[in-house]
mmCIF file with all atom_site columns, C-alpha atoms in Angstrom:
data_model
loop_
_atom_site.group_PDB
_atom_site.id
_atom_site.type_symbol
_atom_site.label_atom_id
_atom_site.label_alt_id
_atom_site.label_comp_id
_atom_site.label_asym_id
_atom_site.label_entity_id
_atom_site.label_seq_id
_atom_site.pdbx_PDB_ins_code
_atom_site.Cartn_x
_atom_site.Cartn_y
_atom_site.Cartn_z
_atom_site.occupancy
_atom_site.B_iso_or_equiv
_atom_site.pdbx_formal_charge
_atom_site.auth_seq_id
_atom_site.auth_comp_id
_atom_site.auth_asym_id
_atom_site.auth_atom_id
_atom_site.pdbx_PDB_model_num
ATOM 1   C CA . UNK H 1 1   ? -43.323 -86.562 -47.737 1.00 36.00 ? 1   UNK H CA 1
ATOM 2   C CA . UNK H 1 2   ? -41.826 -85.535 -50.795 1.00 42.00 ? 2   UNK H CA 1
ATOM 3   C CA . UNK H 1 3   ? -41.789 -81.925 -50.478 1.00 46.00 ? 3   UNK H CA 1
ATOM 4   C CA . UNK H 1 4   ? -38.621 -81.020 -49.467 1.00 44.00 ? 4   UNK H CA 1
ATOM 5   C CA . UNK H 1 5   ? -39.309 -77.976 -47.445 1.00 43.00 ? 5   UNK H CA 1
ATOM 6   C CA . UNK H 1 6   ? -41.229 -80.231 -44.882 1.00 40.00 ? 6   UNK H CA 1
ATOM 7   C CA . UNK H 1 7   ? -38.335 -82.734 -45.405 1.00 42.00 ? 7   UNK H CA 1
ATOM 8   C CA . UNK H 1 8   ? -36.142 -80.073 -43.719 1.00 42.00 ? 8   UNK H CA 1
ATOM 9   C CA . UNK H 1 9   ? -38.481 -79.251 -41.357 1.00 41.00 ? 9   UNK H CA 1
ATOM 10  C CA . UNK H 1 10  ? -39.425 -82.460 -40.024 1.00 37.00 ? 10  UNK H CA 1
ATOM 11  C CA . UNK H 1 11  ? -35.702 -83.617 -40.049 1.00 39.00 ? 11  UNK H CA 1
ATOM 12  C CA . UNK H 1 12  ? -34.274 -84.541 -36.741 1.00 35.00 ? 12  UNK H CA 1
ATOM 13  C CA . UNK H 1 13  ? -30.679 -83.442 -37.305 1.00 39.00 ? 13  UNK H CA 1
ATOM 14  C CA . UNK H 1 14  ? -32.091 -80.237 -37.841 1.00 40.00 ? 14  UNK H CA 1
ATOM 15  C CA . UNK H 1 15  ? -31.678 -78.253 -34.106 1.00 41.00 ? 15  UNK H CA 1
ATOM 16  C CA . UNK H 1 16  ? -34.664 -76.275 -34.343 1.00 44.00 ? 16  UNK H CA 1
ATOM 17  C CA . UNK H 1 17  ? -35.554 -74.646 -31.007 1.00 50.00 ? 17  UNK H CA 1
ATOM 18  C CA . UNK H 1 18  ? -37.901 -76.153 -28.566 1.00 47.00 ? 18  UNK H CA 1
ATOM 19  C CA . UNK H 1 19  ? -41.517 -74.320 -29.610 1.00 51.00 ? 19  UNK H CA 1
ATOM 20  C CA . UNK H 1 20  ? -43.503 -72.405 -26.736 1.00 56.00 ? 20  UNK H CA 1
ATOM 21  C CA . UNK H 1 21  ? -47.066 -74.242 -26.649 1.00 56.00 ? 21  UNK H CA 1
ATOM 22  C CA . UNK H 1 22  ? -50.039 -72.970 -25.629 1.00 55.00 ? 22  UNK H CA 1
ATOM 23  C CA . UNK H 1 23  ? -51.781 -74.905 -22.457 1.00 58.00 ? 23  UNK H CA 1
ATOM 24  C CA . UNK H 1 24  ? -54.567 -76.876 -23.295 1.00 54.00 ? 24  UNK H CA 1
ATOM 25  C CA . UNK H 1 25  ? -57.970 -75.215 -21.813 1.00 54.00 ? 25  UNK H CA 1
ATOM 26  C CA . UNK H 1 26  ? -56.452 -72.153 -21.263 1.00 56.00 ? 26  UNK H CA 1
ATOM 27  C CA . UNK H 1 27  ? -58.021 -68.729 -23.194 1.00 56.00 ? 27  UNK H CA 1
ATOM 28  C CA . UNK H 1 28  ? -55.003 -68.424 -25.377 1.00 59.00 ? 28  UNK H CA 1
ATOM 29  C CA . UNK H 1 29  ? -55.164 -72.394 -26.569 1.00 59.00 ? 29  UNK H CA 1
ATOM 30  C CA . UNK H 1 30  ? -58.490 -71.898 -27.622 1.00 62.00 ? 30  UNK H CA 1
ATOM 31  C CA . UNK H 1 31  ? -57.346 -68.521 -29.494 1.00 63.00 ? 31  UNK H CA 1
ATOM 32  C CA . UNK H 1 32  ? -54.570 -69.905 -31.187 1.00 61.00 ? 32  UNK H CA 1
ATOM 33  C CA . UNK H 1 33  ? -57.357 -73.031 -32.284 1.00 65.00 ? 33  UNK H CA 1
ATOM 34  C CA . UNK H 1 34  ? -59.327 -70.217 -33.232 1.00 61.00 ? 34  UNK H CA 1
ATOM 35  C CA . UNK H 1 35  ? -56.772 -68.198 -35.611 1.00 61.00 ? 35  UNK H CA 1
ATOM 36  C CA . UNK H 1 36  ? -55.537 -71.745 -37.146 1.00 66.00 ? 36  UNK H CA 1
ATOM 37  C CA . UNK H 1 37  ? -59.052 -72.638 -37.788 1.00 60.00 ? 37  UNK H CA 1
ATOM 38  C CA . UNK H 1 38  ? -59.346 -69.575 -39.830 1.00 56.00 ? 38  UNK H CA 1
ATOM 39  C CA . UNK H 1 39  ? -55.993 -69.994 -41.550 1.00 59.00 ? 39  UNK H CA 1
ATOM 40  C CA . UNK H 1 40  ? -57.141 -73.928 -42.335 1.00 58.00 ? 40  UNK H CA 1
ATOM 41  C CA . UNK H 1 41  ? -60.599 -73.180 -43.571 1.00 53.00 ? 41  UNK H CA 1
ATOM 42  C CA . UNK H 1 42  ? -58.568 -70.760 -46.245 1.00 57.00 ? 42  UNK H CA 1
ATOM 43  C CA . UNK H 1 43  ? -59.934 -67.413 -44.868 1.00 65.00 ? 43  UNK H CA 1
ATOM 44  C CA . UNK H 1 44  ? -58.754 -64.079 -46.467 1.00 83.00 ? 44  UNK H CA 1
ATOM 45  C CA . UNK H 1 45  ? -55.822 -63.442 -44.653 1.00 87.00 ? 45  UNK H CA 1
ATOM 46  C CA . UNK H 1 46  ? -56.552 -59.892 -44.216 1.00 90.00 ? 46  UNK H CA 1
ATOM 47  C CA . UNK H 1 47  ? -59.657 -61.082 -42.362 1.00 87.00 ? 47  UNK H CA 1
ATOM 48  C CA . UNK H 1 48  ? -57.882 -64.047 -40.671 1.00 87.00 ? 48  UNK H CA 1
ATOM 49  C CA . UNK H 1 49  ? -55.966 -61.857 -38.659 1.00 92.00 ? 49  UNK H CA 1
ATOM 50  C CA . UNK H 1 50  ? -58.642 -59.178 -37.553 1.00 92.00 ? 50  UNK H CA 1
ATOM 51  C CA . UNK H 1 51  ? -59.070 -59.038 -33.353 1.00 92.00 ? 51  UNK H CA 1
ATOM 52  C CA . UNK H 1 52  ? -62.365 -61.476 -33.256 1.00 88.00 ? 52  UNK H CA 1
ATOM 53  C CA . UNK H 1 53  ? -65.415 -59.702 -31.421 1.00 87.00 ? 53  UNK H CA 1
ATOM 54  C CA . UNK H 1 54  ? -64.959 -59.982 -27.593 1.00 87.00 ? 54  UNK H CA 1
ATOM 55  C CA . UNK H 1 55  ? -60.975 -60.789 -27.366 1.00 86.00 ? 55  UNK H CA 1
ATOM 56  C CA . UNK H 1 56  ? -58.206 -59.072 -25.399 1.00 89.00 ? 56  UNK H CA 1
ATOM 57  C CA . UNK H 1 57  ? -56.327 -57.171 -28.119 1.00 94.00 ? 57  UNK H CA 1
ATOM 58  C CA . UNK H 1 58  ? -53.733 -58.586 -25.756 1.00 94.00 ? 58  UNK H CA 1
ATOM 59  C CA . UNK H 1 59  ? -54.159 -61.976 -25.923 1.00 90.00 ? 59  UNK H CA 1
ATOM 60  C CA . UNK H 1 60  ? -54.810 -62.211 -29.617 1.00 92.00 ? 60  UNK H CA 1
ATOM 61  C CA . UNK H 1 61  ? -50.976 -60.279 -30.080 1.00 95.00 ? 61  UNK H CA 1
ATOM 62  C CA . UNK H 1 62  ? -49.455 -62.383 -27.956 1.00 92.00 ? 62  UNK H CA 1
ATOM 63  C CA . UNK H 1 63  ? -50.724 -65.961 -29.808 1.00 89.00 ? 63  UNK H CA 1
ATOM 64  C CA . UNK H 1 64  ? -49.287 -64.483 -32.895 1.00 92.00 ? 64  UNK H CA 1
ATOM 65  C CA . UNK H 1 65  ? -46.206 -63.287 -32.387 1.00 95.00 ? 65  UNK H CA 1
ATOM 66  C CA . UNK H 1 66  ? -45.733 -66.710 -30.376 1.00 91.00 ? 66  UNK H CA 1
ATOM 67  C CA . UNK H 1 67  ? -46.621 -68.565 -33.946 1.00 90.00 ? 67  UNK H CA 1
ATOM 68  C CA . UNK H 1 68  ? -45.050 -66.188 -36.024 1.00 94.00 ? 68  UNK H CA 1
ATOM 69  C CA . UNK H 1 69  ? -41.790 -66.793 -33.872 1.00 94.00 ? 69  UNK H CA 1
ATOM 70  C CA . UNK H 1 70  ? -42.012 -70.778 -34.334 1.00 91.00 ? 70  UNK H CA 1
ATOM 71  C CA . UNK H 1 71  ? -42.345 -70.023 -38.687 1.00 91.00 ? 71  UNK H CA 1
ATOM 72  C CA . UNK H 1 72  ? -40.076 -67.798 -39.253 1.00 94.00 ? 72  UNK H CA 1
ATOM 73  C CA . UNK H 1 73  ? -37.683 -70.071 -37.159 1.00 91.00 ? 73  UNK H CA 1
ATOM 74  C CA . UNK H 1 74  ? -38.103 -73.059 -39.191 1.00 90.00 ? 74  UNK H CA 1
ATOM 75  C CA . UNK H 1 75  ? -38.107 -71.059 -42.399 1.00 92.00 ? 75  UNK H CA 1
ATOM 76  C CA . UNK H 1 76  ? -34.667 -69.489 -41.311 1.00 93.00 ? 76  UNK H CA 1
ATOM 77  C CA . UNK H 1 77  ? -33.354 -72.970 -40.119 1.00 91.00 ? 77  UNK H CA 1
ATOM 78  C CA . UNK H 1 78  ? -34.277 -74.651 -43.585 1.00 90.00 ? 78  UNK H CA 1
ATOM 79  C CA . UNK H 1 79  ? -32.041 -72.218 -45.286 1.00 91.00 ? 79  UNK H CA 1
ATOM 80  C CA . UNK H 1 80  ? -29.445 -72.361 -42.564 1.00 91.00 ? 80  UNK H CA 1
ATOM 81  C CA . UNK H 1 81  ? -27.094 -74.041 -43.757 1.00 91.00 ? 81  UNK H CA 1
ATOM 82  C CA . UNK H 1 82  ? -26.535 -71.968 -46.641 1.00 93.00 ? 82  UNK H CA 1
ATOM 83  C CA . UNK H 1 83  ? -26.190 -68.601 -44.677 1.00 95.00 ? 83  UNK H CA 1
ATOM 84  C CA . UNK H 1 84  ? -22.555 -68.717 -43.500 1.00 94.00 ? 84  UNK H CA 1
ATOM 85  C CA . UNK H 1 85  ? -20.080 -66.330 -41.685 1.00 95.00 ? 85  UNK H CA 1
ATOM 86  C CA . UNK H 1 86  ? -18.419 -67.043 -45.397 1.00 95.00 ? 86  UNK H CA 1
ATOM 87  C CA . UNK H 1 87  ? -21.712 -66.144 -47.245 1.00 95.00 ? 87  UNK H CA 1
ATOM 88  C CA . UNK H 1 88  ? -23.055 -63.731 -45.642 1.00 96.00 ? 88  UNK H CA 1
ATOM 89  C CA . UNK H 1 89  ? -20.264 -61.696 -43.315 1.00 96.00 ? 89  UNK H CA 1
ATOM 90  C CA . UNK H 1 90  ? -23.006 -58.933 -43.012 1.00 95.00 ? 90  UNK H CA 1
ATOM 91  C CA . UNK H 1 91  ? -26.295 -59.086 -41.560 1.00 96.00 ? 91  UNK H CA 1
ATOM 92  C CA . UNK H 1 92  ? -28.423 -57.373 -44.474 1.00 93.00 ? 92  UNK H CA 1
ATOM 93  C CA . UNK H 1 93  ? -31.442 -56.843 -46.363 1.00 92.00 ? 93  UNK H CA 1
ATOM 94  C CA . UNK H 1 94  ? -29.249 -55.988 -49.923 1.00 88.00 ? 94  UNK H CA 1
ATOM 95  C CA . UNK H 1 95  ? -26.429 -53.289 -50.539 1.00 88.00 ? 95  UNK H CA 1
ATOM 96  C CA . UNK H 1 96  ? -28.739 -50.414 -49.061 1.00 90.00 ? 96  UNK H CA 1
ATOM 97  C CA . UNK H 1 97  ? -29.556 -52.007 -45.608 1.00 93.00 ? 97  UNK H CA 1
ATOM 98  C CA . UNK H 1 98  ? -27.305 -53.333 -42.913 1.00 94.00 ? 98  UNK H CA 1
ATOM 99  C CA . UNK H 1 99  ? -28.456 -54.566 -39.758 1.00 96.00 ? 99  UNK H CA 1
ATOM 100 C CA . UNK H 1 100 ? -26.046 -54.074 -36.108 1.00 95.00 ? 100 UNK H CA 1
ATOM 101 C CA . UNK H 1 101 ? -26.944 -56.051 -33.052 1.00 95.00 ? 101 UNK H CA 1
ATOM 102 C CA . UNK H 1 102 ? -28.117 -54.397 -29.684 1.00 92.00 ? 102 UNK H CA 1
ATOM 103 C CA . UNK H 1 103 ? -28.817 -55.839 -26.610 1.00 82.00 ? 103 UNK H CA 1
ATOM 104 C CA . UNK H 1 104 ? -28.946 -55.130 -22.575 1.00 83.00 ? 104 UNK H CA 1
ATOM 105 C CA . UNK H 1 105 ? -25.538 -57.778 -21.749 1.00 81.00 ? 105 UNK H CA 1
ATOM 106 C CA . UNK H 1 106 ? -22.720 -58.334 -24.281 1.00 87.00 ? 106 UNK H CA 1
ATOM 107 C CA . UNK H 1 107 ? -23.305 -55.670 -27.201 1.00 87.00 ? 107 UNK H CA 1
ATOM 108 C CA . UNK H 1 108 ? -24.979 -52.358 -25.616 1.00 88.00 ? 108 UNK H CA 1
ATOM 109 C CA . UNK H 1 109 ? -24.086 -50.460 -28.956 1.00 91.00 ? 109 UNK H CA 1
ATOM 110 C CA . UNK H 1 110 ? -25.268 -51.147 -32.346 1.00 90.00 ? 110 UNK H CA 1
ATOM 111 C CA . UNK H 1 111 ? -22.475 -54.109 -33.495 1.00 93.00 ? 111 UNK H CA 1
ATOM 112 C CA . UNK H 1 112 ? -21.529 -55.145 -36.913 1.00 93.00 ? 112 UNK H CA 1
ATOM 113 C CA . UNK H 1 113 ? -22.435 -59.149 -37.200 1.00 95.00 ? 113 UNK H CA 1
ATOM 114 C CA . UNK H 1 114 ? -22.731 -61.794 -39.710 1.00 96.00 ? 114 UNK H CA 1
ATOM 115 C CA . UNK H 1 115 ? -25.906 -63.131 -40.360 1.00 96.00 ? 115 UNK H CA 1
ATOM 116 C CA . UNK H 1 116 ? -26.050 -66.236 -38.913 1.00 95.00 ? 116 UNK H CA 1
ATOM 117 C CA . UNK H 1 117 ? -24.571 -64.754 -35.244 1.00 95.00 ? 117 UNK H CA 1
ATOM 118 C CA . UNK H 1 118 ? -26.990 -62.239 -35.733 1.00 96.00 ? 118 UNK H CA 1
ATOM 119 C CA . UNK H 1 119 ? -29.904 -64.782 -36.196 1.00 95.00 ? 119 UNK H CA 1
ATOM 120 C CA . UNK H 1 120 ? -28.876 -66.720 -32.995 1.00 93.00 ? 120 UNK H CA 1
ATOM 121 C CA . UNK H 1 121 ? -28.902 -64.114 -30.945 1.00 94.00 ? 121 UNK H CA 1
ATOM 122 C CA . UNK H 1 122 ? -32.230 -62.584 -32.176 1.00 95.00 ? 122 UNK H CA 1
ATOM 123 C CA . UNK H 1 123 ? -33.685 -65.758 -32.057 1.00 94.00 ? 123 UNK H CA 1
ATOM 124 C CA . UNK H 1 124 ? -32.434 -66.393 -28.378 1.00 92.00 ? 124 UNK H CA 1
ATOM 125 C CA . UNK H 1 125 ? -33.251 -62.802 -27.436 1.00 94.00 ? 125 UNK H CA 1
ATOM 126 C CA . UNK H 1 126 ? -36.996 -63.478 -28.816 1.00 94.00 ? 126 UNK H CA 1
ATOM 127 C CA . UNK H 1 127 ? -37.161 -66.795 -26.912 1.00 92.00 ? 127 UNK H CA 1
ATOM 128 C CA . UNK H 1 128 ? -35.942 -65.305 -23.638 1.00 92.00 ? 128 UNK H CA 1
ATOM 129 C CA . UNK H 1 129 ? -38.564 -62.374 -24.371 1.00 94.00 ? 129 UNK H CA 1
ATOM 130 C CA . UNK H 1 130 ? -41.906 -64.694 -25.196 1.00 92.00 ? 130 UNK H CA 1
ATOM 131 C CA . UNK H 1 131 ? -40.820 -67.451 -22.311 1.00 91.00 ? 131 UNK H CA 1
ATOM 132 C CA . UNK H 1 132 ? -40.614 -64.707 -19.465 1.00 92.00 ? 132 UNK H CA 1
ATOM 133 C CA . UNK H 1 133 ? -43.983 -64.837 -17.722 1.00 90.00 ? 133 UNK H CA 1
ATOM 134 C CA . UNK H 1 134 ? -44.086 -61.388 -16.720 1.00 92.00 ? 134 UNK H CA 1
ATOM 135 C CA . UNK H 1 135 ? -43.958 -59.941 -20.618 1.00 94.00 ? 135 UNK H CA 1
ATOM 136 C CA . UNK H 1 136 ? -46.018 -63.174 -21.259 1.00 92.00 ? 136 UNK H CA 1
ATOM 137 C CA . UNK H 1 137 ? -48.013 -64.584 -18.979 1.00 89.00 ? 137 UNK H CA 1
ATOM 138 C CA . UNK H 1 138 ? -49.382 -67.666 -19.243 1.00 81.00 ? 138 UNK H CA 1
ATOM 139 C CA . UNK H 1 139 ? -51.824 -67.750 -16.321 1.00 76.00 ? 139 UNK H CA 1
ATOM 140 C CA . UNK H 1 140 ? -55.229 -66.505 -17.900 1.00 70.00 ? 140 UNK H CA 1
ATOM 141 C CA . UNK H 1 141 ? -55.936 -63.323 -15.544 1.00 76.00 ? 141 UNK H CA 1
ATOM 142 C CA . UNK H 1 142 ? -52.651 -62.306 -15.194 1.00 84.00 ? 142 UNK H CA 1
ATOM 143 C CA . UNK H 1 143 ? -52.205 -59.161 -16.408 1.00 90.00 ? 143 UNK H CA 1
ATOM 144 C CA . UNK H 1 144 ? -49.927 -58.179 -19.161 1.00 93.00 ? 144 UNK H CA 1
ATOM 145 C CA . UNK H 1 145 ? -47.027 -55.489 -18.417 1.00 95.00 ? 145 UNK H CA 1
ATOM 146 C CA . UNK H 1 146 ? -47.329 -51.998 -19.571 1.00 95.00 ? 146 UNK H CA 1
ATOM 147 C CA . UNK H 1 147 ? -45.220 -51.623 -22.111 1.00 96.00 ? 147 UNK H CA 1
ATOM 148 C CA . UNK H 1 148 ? -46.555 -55.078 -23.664 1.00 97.00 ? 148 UNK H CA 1
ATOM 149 C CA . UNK H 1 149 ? -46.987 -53.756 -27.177 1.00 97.00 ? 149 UNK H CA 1
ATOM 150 C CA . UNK H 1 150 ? -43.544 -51.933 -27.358 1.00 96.00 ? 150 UNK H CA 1
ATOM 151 C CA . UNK H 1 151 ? -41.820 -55.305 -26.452 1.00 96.00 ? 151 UNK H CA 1
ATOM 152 C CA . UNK H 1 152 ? -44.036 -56.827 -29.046 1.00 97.00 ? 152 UNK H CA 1
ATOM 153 C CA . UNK H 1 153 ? -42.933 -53.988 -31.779 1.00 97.00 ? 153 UNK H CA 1
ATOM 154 C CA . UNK H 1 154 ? -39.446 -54.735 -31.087 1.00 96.00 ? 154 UNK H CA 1
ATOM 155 C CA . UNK H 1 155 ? -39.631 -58.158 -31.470 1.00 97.00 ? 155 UNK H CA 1
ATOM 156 C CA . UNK H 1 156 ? -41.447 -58.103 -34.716 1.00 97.00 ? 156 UNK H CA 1
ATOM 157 C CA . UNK H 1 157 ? -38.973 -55.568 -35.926 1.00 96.00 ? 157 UNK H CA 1
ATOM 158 C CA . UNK H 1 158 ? -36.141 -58.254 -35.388 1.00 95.00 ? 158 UNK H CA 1
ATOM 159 C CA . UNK H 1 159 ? -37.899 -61.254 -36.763 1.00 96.00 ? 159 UNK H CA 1
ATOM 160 C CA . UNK H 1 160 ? -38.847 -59.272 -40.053 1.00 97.00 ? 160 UNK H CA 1
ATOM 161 C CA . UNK H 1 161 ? -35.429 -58.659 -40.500 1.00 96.00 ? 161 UNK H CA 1
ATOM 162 C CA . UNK H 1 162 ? -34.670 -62.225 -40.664 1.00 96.00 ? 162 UNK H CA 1
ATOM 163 C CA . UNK H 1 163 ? -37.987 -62.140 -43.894 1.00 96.00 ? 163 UNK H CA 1
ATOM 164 C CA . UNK H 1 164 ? -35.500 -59.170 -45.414 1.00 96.00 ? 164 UNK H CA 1
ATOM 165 C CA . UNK H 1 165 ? -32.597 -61.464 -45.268 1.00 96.00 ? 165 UNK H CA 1
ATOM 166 C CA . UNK H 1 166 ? -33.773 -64.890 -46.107 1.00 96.00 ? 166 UNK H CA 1
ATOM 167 C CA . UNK H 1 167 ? -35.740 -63.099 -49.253 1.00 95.00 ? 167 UNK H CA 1
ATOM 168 C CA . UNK H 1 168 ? -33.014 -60.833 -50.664 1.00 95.00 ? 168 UNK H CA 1
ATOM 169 C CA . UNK H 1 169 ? -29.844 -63.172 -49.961 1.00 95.00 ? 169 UNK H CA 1
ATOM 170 C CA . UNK H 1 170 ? -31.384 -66.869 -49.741 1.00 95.00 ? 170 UNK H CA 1
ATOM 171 C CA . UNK H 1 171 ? -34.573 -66.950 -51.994 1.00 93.00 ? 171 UNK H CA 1
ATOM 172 C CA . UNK H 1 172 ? -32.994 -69.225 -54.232 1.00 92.00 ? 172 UNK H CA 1
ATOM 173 C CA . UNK H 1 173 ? -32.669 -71.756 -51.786 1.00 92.00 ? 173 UNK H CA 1
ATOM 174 C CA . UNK H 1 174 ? -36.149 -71.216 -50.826 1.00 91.00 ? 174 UNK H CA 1
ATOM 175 C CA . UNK H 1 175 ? -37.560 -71.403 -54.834 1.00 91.00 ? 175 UNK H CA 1
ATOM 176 C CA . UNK H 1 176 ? -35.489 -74.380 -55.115 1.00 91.00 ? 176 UNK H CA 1
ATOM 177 C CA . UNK H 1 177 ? -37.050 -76.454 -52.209 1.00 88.00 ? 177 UNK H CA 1
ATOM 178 C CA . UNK H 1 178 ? -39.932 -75.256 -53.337 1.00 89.00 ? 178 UNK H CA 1
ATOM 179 C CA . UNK H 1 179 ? -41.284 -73.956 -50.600 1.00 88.00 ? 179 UNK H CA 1
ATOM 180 C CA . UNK H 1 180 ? -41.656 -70.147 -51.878 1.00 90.00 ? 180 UNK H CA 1
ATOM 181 C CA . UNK H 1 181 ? -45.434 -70.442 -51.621 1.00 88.00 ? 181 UNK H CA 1
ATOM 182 C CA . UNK H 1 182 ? -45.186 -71.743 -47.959 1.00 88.00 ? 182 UNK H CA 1
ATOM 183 C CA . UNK H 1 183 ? -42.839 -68.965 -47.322 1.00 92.00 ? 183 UNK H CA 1
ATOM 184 C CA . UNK H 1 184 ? -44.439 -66.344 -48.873 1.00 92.00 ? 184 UNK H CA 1
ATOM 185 C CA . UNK H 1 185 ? -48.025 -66.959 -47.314 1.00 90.00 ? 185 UNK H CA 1
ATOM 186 C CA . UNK H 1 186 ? -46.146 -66.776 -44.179 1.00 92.00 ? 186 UNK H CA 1
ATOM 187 C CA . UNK H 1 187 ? -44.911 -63.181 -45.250 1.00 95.00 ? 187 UNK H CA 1
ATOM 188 C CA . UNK H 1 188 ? -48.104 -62.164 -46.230 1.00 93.00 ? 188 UNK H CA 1
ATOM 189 C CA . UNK H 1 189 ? -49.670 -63.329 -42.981 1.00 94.00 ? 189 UNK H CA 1
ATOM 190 C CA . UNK H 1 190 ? -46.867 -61.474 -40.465 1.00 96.00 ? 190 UNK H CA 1
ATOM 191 C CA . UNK H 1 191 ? -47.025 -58.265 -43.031 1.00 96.00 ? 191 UNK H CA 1
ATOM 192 C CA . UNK H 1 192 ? -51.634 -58.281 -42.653 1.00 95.00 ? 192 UNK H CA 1
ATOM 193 C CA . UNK H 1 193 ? -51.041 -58.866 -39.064 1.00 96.00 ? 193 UNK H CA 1
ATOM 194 C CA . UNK H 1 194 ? -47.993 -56.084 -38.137 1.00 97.00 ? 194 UNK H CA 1
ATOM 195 C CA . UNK H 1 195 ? -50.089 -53.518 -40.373 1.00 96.00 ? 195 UNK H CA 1
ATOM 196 C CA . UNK H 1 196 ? -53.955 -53.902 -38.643 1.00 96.00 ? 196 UNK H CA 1
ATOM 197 C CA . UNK H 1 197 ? -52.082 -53.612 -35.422 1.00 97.00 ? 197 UNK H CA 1
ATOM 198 C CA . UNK H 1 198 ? -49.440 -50.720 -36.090 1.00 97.00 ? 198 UNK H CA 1
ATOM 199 C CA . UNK H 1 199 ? -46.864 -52.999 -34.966 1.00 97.00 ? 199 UNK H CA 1
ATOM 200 C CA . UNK H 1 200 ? -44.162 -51.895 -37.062 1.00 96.00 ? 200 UNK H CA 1
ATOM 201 C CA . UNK H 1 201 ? -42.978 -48.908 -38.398 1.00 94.00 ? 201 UNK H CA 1
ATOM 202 C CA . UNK H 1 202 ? -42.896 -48.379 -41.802 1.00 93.00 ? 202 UNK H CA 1
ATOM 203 C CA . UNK H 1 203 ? -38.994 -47.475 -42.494 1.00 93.00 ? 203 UNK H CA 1
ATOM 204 C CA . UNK H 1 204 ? -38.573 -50.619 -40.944 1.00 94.00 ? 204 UNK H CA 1
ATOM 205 C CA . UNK H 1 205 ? -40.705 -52.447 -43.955 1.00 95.00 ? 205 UNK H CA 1
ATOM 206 C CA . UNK H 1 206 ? -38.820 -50.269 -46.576 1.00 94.00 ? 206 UNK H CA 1
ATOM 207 C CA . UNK H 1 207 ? -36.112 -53.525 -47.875 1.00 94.00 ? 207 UNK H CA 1
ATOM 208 C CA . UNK H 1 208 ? -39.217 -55.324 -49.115 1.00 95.00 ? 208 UNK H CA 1
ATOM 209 C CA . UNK H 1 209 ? -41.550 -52.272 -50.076 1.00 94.00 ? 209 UNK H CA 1
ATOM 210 C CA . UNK H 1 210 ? -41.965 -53.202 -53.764 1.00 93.00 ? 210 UNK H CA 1
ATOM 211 C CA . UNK H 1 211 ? -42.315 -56.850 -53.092 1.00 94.00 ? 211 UNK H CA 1
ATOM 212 C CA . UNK H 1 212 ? -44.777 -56.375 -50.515 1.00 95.00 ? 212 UNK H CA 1
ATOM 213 C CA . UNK H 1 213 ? -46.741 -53.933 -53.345 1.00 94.00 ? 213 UNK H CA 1
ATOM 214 C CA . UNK H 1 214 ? -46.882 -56.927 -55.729 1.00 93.00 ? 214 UNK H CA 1
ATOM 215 C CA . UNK H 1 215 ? -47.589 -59.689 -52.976 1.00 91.00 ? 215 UNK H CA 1
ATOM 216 C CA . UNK H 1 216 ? -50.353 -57.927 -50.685 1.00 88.00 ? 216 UNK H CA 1
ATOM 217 C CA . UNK H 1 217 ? -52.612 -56.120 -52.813 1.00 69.00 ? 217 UNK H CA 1
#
């Protein structure tokens, strides 16, 4: 393995968090086959992530922002150790865009963090979110909670913050495990996928708006 962004990734010192697998035989294994099947056969990603005829909108959001989750994890821990409470003091996307952490326990208003505090609790707040069987169920039949899609929103909010971050502040890192191409098709995937679905807002895609022009024509 000489690439050195699957180096990292594969490294066992590395404490990358458990990922949340699909059951074998259930309706979402066979979608998430389905959607890496059409990532591996080098579909157009704009097609790739289209709903496929005769799937739960549901199910097909949920598969994704399960994998998108377990990427953008492993791209953020690859980079980790260079994104310190020393390096980065602020969690940002560049001078114009500073990001405060809110939750339901410890920080119910908008708090000033660095980066790496912030990215351990968003990425415990996600995992807490996509491992609670009543916002995901796992039982095929059970039915999804009503205000599925805004949880969904909200979490894909948070992890693109963590693209903003590790692009603007750590994409030297990334060019120089050259892994940018990796990294980048994962962008590109998460931006197709937010944007068929309405699943972010736009202001919230603003700290990448010109790179996004050049990347996803």
């Amino acid at each position: 393995m000489s690439n050195p962004f699957l180096k990292q990734v594969f490294n066992k010192d590395k404490t990358f968090r458990p990922k949340r697998k699909f059951e074998p035989g259930t309706q979402r294994f066979e979608l998430h086959k389905k959607a890496q099947a059409s990532l591996n056969a080098g579909l157009d990603l704009k097609l790739a992530v289209q709903l496929p005829s005769g799937e739960e909108l549901n199910d097909w959001v949920a598969v994704h922002v399960v994998d998108f989750f377990n990427r953008v994890n492993l791209i953020y821990g690859t980079i980790s150790d260079g994104c310190t409470e020393q390096s980065c003091p602020i969690m940002s996307g560049g001078p114009k865009y500073e990001y405060r952490w809110q939750d339901e326990h410890k920080f119910r208003k908008p708090t000033a963090l660095s980066a790496p505090r912030y990215m351990d609790l968003l990425m415990d707040w996600i995992e807490v979110q996509i491992n609670n069987e009543d916002i995901f169920p796992t039982n095929v039949g059970t039915p999804f909670p009503k205000n599925f899609l805004q949880v969904v929103k909200k979490i894909l909010s948070r992890l693109f913050r963590v693209f903003v971050h590790v692009y603007i502040h750590h994409f030297d890192r990334i060019a120089q495990m050259g892994s940018e191409a990796h990294v980048n098709t994962c962008y590109k995937h998460f931006y197709y996928f937010v944007k068929e679905f309405g699943l972010i807002d736009t202001k919230e895609l603003e700290p990448l708006k010109e790179m996004t022009a050049r990347m996803c024509h």
